[in-house]
Amino acid sequence: MTSRTGRHFLQIPGPTNVPDQVLRAMSAPTIDHRGPEFSALTLRLLDAIKPVFGTAGPVVIYPASGTGAWEAALVNTLSPGDRVLCFETGHFATLWRDMALSLGLEVDFVPGDWRHGTDPEAVAQRLAADHTHTVKAVCVVHNETSTGVTSRIAEIRRAIDASGHPALLLVDTISSLGSIDYRHDEWGVDVTVAGSQKGLMLPPGLSFNAVSRKALDASRTARLAKSFWDWQPV
Ligand SMILES: Cc1ncc(COP(=O)(O)O)c(C=O)c1O
């Protein structure tokens, strides 16, 4: 058996290796999570993180893995029975579909071969056929970690706009943010879902939603989150 010295440098899509600078910062003494130092730090971070998403709008940070930010994106913008349009680009798109179903959403799941990203033309066709605008959101995985397939988000936005459809655009950037060019505002994304443990090279456990004005407006009438509070155990 060969002995191995030095640090094991595991190269997988994530969790990625965390730089020493970050690891050292994590060994600092705990600060009071209700004290002024923590709120000042949080406010600074909420501002400083915006360029990473390419947004001037708000970014929400969750103490959850990326899956928690998926859930937040759905429950804060949609209501029970709303229809969402998803595309089978791989494993994670399929899991996102399953979550939408388990939350009580209706899902149009466009089959795919796991070798191609979401086709903007297919988005345009589906939305053009939805005359009564029952589709409330289009969910796209920017980079399918399971296959390396990437979807062209700017073109998908143009397809939505060209069909004159008001659906929100929700994008999973869990393995793309920090690794592949991404522009929340310029590409007209409504909710960008991200996680800490891949391109951002942080430990797992934090996740993010960058939100557009339109998504904030949708959250005012969304009832999916509220329906959990109304739920009573039998
Ligand atoms: C594209 C994508 N979406 C969602 C997830 C789920 O994120 P998490 O494991 O942080 O909950 C992953 C994790 O690998 C992912 O790569």
Coordinates of C-alpha atoms and ligand atoms in Angstrom, one line a residue:
M1 CA 0.0 0.0 0.0
T2 CA 1.4 3.4 -0.9
S3 CA 1.4 6.1 1.8
R4 CA -0.1 9.4 0.8
T5 CA 1.2 12.7 2.1
G6 CA -0.3 16.1 1.9
R7 CA -3.8 17.1 1.4
H8 CA -6.3 14.9 -0.5
F9 CA -7.4 17.0 -3.4
L10 CA -10.8 15.6 -4.4
Q11 CA -12.0 16.9 -7.7
I12 CA -15.8 16.4 -8.0
P13 CA -18.5 19.0 -9.0
G14 CA -19.1 19.6 -5.3
P15 CA -18.5 20.0 -2.5
T16 CA -15.4 21.5 -4.0
N17 CA -12.1 22.2 -2.2
V18 CA -12.4 25.1 0.1
P19 CA -9.5 27.6 -0.1
D20 CA -7.3 27.8 3.0
Q21 CA -8.2 31.5 3.4
V22 CA -11.9 30.5 3.9
L23 CA -11.0 27.6 6.2
R24 CA -8.9 29.9 8.3
A25 CA -11.7 32.5 8.5
M26 CA -14.0 29.8 9.7
S27 CA -11.8 29.1 12.7
A28 CA -12.4 32.6 14.1
P29 CA -14.2 32.7 17.4
T30 CA -18.0 32.6 17.2
I31 CA -19.7 35.9 17.2
D32 CA -23.2 36.6 18.7
H33 CA -25.7 35.9 16.0
R34 CA -28.0 38.5 17.6
G35 CA -25.4 41.1 18.1
P36 CA -24.5 44.3 16.1
E37 CA -21.3 42.7 14.6
F38 CA -23.4 40.0 13.0
S39 CA -26.0 42.3 11.6
A40 CA -23.3 44.6 10.2
L41 CA -21.5 41.6 8.6
T42 CA -24.8 40.3 7.1
L43 CA -25.8 43.6 5.6
R44 CA -22.3 43.9 4.1
L45 CA -22.5 40.4 2.6
L46 CA -26.0 40.9 1.2
D47 CA -24.6 43.8 -0.7
A48 CA -21.3 42.4 -1.7
I49 CA -22.8 39.2 -3.1
K50 CA -24.9 40.9 -5.7
P51 CA -22.1 41.2 -8.4
V52 CA -21.6 37.4 -8.1
F53 CA -25.1 37.0 -9.5
G54 CA -24.9 39.9 -11.8
T55 CA -27.7 41.7 -10.1
A56 CA -28.5 45.0 -8.5
G57 CA -31.5 43.5 -6.8
P58 CA -31.9 41.6 -3.5
V59 CA -30.2 38.3 -2.8
V60 CA -31.7 36.1 0.0
I61 CA -29.3 33.8 1.9
Y62 CA -30.7 30.6 3.4
P63 CA -29.2 28.3 6.1
A64 CA -29.9 25.3 3.8
S65 CA -28.4 23.3 1.0
G66 CA -29.3 24.2 -2.6
T67 CA -32.4 22.1 -2.4
G68 CA -33.7 24.5 0.3
A69 CA -33.3 27.4 -2.1
W70 CA -35.2 25.4 -4.8
E71 CA -38.0 25.0 -2.4
A72 CA -37.9 28.7 -1.4
A73 CA -38.0 29.8 -5.1
L74 CA -41.2 27.7 -5.6
V75 CA -43.1 28.3 -2.4
N76 CA -42.5 32.1 -2.4
T77 CA -43.7 32.7 -5.9
L78 CA -46.4 30.1 -6.6
S79 CA -49.7 28.9 -5.2
P80 CA -51.1 25.3 -4.9
G81 CA -52.3 24.0 -8.3
D82 CA -50.2 26.5 -10.3
R83 CA -48.6 25.0 -13.4
V84 CA -44.9 25.0 -14.0
L85 CA -42.9 24.1 -17.2
C86 CA -39.8 21.9 -16.6
F87 CA -37.3 20.3 -19.0
E88 CA -35.7 16.9 -18.5
T89 CA -32.0 17.9 -18.9
G90 CA -30.8 15.4 -16.3
H91 CA -30.9 14.2 -12.7
F92 CA -31.4 17.6 -11.0
A93 CA -34.1 18.8 -13.4
T94 CA -35.9 15.6 -12.5
L95 CA -35.5 16.1 -8.8
W96 CA -36.8 19.7 -9.1
R97 CA -39.8 18.4 -11.0
D98 CA -40.4 15.9 -8.1
M99 CA -40.2 18.7 -5.6
A100 CA -42.7 20.8 -7.5
L101 CA -45.1 17.8 -7.6
S102 CA -44.7 17.2 -3.9
L103 CA -45.5 20.8 -3.2
G104 CA -48.9 20.5 -5.0
L105 CA -47.9 22.1 -8.3
E106 CA -49.0 20.8 -11.7
V107 CA -45.9 20.1 -13.8
D108 CA -45.5 20.0 -17.5
F109 CA -42.3 17.9 -17.8
V110 CA -40.8 18.0 -21.3
P111 CA -38.9 14.8 -21.9
G112 CA -35.2 15.0 -22.9
D113 CA -32.2 12.7 -23.6
W114 CA -29.9 14.2 -20.9
R115 CA -27.5 15.3 -23.7
H116 CA -29.1 18.6 -24.6
G117 CA -29.9 21.7 -22.6
T118 CA -33.4 23.3 -22.5
D119 CA -34.4 24.1 -26.1
P120 CA -35.5 27.8 -26.3
E121 CA -37.7 26.9 -29.3
A122 CA -39.5 24.2 -27.2
V123 CA -40.0 26.9 -24.5
A124 CA -41.5 29.2 -27.1
Q125 CA -43.8 26.5 -28.5
R126 CA -45.1 25.4 -25.1
L127 CA -45.8 28.9 -24.0
A128 CA -47.4 30.0 -27.3
A129 CA -49.8 27.1 -26.9
D130 CA -50.7 28.2 -23.3
H131 CA -53.3 30.7 -24.4
T132 CA -54.8 31.1 -21.0
H133 CA -51.5 31.6 -19.2
T134 CA -51.9 28.7 -16.8
V135 CA -48.1 28.2 -16.8
K136 CA -46.8 30.4 -14.0
A137 CA -43.1 29.5 -14.1
V138 CA -40.5 28.0 -16.3
C139 CA -37.9 26.1 -14.3
V140 CA -34.5 25.5 -16.0
V141 CA -31.2 24.0 -14.6
H142 CA -28.4 26.2 -16.0
N143 CA -25.7 23.5 -15.6
E144 CA -26.8 19.9 -15.1
T145 CA -24.1 18.6 -12.8
S146 CA -25.0 15.0 -13.6
T147 CA -24.3 15.4 -17.3
G148 CA -22.4 18.7 -17.8
V149 CA -25.2 19.9 -20.1
T150 CA -25.7 23.7 -20.0
S151 CA -28.8 25.6 -21.0
R152 CA -28.7 29.0 -22.8
I153 CA -30.6 31.2 -20.3
A154 CA -30.6 34.4 -22.3
E155 CA -32.1 32.7 -25.3
I156 CA -34.7 31.0 -23.1
R157 CA -35.7 34.5 -21.7
R158 CA -36.0 35.8 -25.2
A159 CA -38.2 32.9 -26.1
I160 CA -40.5 33.6 -23.2
D161 CA -40.7 37.3 -24.1
A162 CA -41.3 36.6 -27.8
S163 CA -44.3 34.4 -26.9
G164 CA -45.7 37.3 -24.9
H165 CA -46.2 35.0 -21.9
P166 CA -45.9 36.3 -18.4
A167 CA -44.4 33.2 -16.8
L168 CA -41.6 33.6 -14.3
L169 CA -38.1 32.2 -15.2
L170 CA -36.6 30.3 -12.3
V171 CA -33.0 29.1 -12.9
D172 CA -30.9 26.6 -10.9
T173 CA -27.3 27.8 -10.9
I174 CA -26.2 25.5 -8.1
S175 CA -23.2 24.1 -10.1
S176 CA -22.8 27.1 -12.5
L177 CA -22.6 30.2 -10.4
G178 CA -18.9 31.2 -10.1
S179 CA -17.9 28.6 -12.8
I180 CA -19.9 29.6 -15.9
D181 CA -20.7 33.2 -17.0
Y182 CA -24.0 34.2 -15.4
R183 CA -26.0 37.4 -15.5
H184 CA -29.3 37.5 -13.5
D185 CA -30.4 41.0 -14.4
E186 CA -29.1 41.2 -18.0
W187 CA -30.7 37.8 -18.9
G188 CA -33.9 38.7 -17.2
V189 CA -34.1 35.8 -14.7
D190 CA -36.8 36.1 -12.0
V191 CA -35.3 33.7 -9.3
T192 CA -31.7 32.5 -9.4
V193 CA -31.2 29.5 -7.2
A194 CA -27.6 28.9 -6.0
G195 CA -25.6 26.9 -3.4
S196 CA -22.4 27.6 -1.6
Q197 CA -20.5 24.3 -2.1
K198 CA -19.6 24.3 -5.8
G199 CA -18.4 27.3 -7.9
L200 CA -18.4 29.5 -4.8
M201 CA -15.9 27.1 -3.1
L202 CA -17.5 27.3 0.3
P203 CA -18.6 24.5 2.6
P204 CA -22.2 23.2 2.0
G205 CA -25.0 24.7 4.1
L206 CA -25.8 28.1 2.6
S207 CA -28.0 28.7 -0.4
F208 CA -29.3 31.7 -2.2
N209 CA -32.2 33.3 -4.2
A210 CA -31.5 36.3 -6.3
V211 CA -34.9 37.8 -7.0
S212 CA -36.3 40.2 -9.7
R213 CA -38.9 42.9 -9.1
K214 CA -41.5 40.6 -10.8
A215 CA -40.7 37.7 -8.5
L216 CA -41.1 40.0 -5.5
D217 CA -44.5 41.1 -6.8
A218 CA -45.5 37.4 -7.3
S219 CA -44.5 36.6 -3.7
R220 CA -47.2 39.0 -2.5
T221 CA -50.0 36.8 -3.9
A222 CA -48.2 33.4 -3.7
R223 CA -50.0 31.0 -1.4
L224 CA -47.8 27.9 -1.5
A225 CA -45.8 28.9 1.6
K226 CA -48.9 30.0 3.4
S227 CA -50.6 26.7 2.7
F228 CA -48.1 25.0 5.0
W229 CA -49.0 27.3 7.8
D230 CA -52.6 26.5 7.3
W231 CA -51.9 22.8 7.3
Q232 CA -53.1 21.0 10.4
P233 CA -52.0 17.5 11.4
V234 CA -55.0 15.1 11.4
Ligands
LIG1 C1 -27.6 21.4 -10.5 C2 -27.9 21.0 -9.1 N1 -29.1 21.3 -8.6 C3 -29.4 21.0 -7.3 C4 -28.5 20.3 -6.5 C5 -28.9 20.0 -5.1 O1 -28.2 20.8 -4.2 P1 -27.9 20.4 -2.7 O2 -27.2 19.1 -2.7 O3 -27.0 21.6 -2.2 O4 -29.2 20.4 -2.0 C6 -27.2 20.0 -7.0 C7 -26.3 19.3 -6.1 O5 -25.4 18.7 -6.6 C8 -26.9 20.4 -8.3 O6 -25.7 20.1 -8.8

